[in-house]
Short mmCIF file of N, CA and C in Angstrom, two decimals:
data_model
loop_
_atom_site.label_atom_id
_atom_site.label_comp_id
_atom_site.label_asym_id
_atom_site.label_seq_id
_atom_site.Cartn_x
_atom_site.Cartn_y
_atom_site.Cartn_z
N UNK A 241 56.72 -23.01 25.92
CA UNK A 241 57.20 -21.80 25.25
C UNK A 241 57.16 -20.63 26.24
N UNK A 242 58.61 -20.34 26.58
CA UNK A 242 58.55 -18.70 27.21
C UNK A 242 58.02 -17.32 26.64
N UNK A 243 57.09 -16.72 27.04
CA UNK A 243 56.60 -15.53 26.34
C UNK A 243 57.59 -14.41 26.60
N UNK A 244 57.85 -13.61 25.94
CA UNK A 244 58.74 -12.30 25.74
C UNK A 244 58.55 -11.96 27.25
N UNK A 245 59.40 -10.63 27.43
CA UNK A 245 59.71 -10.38 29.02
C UNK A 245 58.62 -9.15 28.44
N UNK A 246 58.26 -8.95 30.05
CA UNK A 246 57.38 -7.39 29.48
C UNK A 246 58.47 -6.13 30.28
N UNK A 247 58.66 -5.53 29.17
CA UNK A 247 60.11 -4.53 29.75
C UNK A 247 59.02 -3.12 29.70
N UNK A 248 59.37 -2.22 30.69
CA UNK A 248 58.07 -1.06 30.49
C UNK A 248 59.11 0.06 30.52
N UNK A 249 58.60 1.07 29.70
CA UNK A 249 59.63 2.38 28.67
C UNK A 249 60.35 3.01 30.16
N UNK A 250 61.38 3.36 29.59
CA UNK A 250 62.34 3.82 30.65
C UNK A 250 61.80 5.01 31.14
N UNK A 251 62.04 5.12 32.28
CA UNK A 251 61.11 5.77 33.68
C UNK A 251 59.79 5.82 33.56
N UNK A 252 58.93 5.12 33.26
CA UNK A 252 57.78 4.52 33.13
C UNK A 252 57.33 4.62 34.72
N UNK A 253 56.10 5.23 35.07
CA UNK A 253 55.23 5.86 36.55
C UNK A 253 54.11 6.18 35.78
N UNK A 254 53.21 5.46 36.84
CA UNK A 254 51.23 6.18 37.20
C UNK A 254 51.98 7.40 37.58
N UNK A 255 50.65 8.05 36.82
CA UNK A 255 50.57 9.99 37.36
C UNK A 255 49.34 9.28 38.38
N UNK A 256 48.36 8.96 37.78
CA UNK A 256 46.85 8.62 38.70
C UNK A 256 46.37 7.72 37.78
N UNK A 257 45.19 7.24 38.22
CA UNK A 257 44.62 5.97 37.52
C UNK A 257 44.38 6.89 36.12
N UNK A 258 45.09 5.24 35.02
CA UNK A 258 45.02 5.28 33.47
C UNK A 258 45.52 7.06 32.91
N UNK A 259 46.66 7.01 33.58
CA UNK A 259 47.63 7.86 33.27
C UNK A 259 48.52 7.69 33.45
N UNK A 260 49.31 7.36 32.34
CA UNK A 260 50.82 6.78 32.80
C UNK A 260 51.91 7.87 31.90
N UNK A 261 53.46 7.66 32.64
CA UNK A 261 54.39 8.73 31.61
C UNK A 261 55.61 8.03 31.66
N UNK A 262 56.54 8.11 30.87
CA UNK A 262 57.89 7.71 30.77
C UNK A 262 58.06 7.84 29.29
N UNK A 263 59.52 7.08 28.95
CA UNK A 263 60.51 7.67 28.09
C UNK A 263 59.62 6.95 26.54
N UNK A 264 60.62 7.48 25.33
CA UNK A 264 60.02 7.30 24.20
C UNK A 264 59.78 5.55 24.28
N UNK A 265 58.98 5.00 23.81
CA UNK A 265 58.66 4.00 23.30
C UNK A 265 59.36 3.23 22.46
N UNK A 266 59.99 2.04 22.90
CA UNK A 266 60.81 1.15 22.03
C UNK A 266 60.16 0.08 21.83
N UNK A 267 60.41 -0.77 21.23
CA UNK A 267 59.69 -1.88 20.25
C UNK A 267 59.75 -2.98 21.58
N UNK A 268 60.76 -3.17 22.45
CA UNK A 268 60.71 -3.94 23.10
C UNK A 268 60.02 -3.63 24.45
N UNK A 269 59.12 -2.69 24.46
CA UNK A 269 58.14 -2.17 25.67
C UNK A 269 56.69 -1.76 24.86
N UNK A 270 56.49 -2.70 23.47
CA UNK A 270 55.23 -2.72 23.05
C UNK A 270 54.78 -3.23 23.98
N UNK A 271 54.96 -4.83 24.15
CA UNK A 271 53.96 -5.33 24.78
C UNK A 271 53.81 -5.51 26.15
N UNK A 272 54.19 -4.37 27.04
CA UNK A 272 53.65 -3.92 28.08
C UNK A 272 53.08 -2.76 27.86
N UNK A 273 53.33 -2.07 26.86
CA UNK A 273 52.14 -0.72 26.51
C UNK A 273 50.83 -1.83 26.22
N UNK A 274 50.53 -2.75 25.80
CA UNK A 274 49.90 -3.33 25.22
C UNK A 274 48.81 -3.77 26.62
N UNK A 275 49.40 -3.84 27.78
CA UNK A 275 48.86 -4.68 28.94
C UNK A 275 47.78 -3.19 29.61
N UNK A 276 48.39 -2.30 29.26
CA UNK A 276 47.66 -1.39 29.71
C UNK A 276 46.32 -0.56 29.15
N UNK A 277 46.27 -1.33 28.21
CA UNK A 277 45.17 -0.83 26.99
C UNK A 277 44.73 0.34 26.91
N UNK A 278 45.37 1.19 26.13
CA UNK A 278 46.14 2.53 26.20
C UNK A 278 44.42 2.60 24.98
N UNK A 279 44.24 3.99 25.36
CA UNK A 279 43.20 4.84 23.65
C UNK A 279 44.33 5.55 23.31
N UNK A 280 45.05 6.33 24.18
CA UNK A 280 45.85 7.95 23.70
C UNK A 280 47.49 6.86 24.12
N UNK A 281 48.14 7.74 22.80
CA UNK A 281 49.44 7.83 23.16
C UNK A 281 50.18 9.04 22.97
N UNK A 282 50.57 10.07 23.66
CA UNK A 282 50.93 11.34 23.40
C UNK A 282 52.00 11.70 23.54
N UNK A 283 52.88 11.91 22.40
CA UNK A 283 53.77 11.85 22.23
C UNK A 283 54.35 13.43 21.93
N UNK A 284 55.45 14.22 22.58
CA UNK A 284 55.99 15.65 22.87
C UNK A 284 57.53 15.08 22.30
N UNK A 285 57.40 15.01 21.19
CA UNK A 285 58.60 14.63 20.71
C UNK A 285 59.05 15.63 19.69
N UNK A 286 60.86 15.83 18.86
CA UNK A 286 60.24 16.44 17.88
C UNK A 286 59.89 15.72 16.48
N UNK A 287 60.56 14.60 16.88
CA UNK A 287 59.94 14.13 15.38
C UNK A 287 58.99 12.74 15.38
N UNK A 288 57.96 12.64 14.36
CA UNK A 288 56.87 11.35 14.84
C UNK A 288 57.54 10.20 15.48
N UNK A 289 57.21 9.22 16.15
CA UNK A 289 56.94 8.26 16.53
C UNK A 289 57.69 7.29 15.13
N UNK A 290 58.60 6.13 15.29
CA UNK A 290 59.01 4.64 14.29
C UNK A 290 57.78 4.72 14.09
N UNK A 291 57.57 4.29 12.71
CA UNK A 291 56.58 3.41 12.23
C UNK A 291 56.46 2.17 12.78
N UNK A 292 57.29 1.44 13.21
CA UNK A 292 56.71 0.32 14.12
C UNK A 292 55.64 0.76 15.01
N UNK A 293 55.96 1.71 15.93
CA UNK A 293 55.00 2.54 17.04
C UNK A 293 53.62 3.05 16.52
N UNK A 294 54.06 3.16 15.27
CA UNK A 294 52.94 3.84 14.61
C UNK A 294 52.11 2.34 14.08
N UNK A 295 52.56 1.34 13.37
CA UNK A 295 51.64 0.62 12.92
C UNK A 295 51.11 -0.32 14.57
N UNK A 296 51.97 -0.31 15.60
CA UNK A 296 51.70 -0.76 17.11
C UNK A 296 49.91 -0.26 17.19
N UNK A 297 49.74 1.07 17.00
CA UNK A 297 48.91 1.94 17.59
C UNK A 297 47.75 1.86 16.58
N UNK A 298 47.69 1.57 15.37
CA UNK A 298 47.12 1.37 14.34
C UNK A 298 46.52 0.19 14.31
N UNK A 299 47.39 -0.98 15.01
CA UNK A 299 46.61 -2.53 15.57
C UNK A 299 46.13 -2.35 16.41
N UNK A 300 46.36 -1.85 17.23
CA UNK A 300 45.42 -2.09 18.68
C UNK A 300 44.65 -0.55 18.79
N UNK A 301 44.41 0.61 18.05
CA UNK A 301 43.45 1.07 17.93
C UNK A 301 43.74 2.17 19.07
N UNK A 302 45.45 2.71 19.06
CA UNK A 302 45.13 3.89 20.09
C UNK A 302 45.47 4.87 19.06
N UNK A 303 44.75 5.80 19.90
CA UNK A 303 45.09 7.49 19.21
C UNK A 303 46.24 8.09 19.59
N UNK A 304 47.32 8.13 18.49
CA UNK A 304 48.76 8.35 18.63
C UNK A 304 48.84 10.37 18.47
N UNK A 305 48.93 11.03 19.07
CA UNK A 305 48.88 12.25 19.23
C UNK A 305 50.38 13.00 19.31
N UNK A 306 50.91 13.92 18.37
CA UNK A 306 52.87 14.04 18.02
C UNK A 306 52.45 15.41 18.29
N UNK A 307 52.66 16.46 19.90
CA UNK A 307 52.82 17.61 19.56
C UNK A 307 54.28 17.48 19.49
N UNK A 308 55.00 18.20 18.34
CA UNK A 308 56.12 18.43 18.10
C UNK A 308 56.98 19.47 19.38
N UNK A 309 57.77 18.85 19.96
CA UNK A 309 58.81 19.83 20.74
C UNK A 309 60.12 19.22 20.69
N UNK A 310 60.72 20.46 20.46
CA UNK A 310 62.48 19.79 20.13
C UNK A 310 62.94 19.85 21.63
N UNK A 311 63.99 19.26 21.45
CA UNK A 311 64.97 18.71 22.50
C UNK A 311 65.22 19.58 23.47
N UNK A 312 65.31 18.65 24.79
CA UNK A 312 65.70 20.24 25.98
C UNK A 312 66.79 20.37 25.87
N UNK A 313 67.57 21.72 26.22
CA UNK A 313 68.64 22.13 26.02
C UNK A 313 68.57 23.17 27.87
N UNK A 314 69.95 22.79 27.85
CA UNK A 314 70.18 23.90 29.02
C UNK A 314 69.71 25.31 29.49
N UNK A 315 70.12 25.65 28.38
CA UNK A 315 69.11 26.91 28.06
C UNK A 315 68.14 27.38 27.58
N UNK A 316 67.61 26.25 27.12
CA UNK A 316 66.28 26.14 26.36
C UNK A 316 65.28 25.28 26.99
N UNK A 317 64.25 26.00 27.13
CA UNK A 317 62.56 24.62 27.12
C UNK A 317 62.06 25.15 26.35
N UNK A 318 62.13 23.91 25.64
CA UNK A 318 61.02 23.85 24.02
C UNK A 318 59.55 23.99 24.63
N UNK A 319 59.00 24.01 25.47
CA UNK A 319 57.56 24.36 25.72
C UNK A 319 56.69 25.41 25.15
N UNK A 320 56.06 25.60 24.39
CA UNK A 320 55.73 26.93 24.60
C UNK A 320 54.02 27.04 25.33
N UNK A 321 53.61 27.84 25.76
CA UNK A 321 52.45 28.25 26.10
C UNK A 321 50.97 27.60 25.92
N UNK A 322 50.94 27.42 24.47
CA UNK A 322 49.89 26.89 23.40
C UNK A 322 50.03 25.48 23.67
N UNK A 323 51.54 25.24 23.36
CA UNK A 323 51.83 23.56 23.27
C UNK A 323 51.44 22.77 24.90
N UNK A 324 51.66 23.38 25.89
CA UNK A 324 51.34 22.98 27.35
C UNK A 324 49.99 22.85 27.28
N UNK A 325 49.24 23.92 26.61
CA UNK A 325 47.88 23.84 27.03
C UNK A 325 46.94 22.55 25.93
N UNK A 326 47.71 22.49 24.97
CA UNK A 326 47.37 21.65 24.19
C UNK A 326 47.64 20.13 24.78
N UNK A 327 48.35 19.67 25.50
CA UNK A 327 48.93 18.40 26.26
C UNK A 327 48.03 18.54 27.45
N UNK A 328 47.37 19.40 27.64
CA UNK A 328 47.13 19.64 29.55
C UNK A 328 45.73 19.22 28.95
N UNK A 329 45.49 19.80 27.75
CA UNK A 329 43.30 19.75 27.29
C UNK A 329 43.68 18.21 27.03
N UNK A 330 44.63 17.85 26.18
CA UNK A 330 44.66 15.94 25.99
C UNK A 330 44.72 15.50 27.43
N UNK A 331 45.27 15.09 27.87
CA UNK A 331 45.43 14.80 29.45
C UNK A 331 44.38 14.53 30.36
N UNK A 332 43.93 15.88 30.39
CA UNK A 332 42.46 15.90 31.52
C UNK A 332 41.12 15.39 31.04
N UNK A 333 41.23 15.15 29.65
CA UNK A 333 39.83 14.26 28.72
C UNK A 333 39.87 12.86 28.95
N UNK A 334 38.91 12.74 30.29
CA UNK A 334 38.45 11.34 30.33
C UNK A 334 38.46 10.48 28.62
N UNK A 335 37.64 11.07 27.81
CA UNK A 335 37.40 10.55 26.70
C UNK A 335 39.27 9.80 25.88
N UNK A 336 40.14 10.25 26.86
CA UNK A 336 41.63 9.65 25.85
C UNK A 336 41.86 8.90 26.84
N UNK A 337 41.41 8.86 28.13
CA UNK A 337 42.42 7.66 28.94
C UNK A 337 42.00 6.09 29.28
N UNK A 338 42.79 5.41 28.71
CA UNK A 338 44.23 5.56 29.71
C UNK A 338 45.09 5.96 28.58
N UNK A 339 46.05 6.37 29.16
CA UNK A 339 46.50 7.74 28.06
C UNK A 339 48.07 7.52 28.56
N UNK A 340 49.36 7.02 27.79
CA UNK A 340 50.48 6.99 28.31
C UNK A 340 51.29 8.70 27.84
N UNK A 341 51.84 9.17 28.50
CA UNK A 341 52.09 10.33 27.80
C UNK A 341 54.23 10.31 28.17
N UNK A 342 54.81 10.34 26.98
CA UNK A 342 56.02 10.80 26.74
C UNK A 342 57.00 11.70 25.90
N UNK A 343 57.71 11.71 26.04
CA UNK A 343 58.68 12.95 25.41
C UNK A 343 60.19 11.94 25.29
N UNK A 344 61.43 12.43 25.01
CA UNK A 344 62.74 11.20 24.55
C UNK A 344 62.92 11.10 26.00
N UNK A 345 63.22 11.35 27.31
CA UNK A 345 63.74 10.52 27.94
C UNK A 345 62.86 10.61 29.24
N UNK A 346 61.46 10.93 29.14
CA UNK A 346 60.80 10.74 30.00
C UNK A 346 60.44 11.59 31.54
N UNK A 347 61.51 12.45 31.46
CA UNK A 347 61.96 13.20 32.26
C UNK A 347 61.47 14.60 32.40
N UNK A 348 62.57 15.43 31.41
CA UNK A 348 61.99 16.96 30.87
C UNK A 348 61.11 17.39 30.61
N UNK A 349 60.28 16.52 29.30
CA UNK A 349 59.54 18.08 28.73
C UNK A 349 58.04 17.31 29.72
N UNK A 350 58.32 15.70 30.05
CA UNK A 350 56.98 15.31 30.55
C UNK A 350 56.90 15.60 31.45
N UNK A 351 57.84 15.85 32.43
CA UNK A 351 57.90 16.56 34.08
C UNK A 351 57.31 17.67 34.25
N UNK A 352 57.52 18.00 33.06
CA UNK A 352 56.81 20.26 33.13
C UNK A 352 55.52 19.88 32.69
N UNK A 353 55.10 18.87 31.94
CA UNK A 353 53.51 18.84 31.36
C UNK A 353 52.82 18.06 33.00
N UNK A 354 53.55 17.09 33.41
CA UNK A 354 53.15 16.55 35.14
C UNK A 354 53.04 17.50 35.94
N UNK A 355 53.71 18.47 36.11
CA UNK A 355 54.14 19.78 37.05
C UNK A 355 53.17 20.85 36.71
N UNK A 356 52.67 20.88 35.54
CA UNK A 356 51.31 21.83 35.32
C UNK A 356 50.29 21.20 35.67
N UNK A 357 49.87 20.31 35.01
CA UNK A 357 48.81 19.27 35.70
C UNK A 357 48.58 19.14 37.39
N UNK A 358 49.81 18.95 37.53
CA UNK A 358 49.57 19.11 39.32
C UNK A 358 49.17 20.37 39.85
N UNK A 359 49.81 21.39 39.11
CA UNK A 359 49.12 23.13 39.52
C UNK A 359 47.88 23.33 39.46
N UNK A 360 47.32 22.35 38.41
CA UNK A 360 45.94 22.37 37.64
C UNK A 360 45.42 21.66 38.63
N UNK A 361 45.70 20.51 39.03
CA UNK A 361 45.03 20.00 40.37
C UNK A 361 45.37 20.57 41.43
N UNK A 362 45.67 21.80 41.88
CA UNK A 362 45.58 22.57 43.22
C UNK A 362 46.96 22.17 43.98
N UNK A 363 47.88 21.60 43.58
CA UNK A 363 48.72 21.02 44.17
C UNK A 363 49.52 22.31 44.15
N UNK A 364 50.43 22.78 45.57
CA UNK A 364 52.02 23.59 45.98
C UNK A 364 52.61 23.14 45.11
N UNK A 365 52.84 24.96 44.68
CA UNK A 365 54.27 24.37 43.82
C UNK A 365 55.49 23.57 44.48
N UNK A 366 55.52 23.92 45.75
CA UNK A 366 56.45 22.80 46.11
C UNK A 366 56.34 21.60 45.91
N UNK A 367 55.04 21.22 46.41
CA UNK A 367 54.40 19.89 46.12
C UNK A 367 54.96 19.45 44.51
N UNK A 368 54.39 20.04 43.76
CA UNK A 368 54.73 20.06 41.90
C UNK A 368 56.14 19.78 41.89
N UNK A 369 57.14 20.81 42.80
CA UNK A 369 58.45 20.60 41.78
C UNK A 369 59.41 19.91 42.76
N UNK A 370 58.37 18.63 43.69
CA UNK A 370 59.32 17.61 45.01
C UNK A 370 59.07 16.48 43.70
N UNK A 371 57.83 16.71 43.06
CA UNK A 371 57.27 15.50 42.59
C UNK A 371 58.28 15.70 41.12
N UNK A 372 58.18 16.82 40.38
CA UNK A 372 59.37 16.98 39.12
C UNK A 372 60.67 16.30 39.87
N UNK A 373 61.41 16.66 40.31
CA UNK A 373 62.81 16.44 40.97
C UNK A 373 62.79 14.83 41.23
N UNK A 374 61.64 14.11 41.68
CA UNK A 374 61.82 12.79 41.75
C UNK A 374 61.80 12.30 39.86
#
């Protein structure tokens, strides 16, 4: 018997050990979320997480975390102030990781929560926004 393929969420990258980020979570990249034995799943979406994802997280016992942010828009980052700092205090708490953290396409709103984090670790903003741009 062939076991399922393990497909991992689109743009799926280590930030640093048991910190991982990429795109929303589909049913067919459970079970490589699964390999990584996640506590936190933090999700910058605007609306919750499938209930599949949700009962996923409910079996295996991670803490599914929905700050709500709507969609990026050209002219818009849904970020606000509060909400960064609220993702940045989840993040840096040993006590949640390994901790996968995403937003819908893995990119936007998680690049700016990566890109603070790196400020937060002393990192050039250049440094921060060579590492956003990749």
């Amino acid at each position: 018997m062939q076991l399922p393929s393990l497909i991992p969420p689109f743009r799926y990258a280590m930030i640093e050990e048991y910190l991982f980020r990429g795109g929303y979570p589909k049913p067919r990249n459970l079970r490589f979320l699964k390999r990584l034995r996640l506590k936190t799943i933090l999700s910058l979406i605007p609306n919750p997480l499938t209930p599949e994802v949700q009962e996923f997280c409910k079996q295996h016992n991670i803490l599914l975390i929905h700050i709500q942010v709507d969609k990026m828009k050209e002219d818009n980052i849904p970020l606000s102030y509060n909400k960064t700092l609220m993702a940045l205090q989840i993040l840096i708490d040993p006590a949640n990781h390994p901790l996968y953290l995403h937003c819908l396409d893995g990119a936007d709103v998680t690049g700016l929560i990566v890109a603070c984090l790196r400020k937060l670790q002393m990192w050039s903003t250049t440094s921060a926004m060579s590492e956003f741009s990749r």
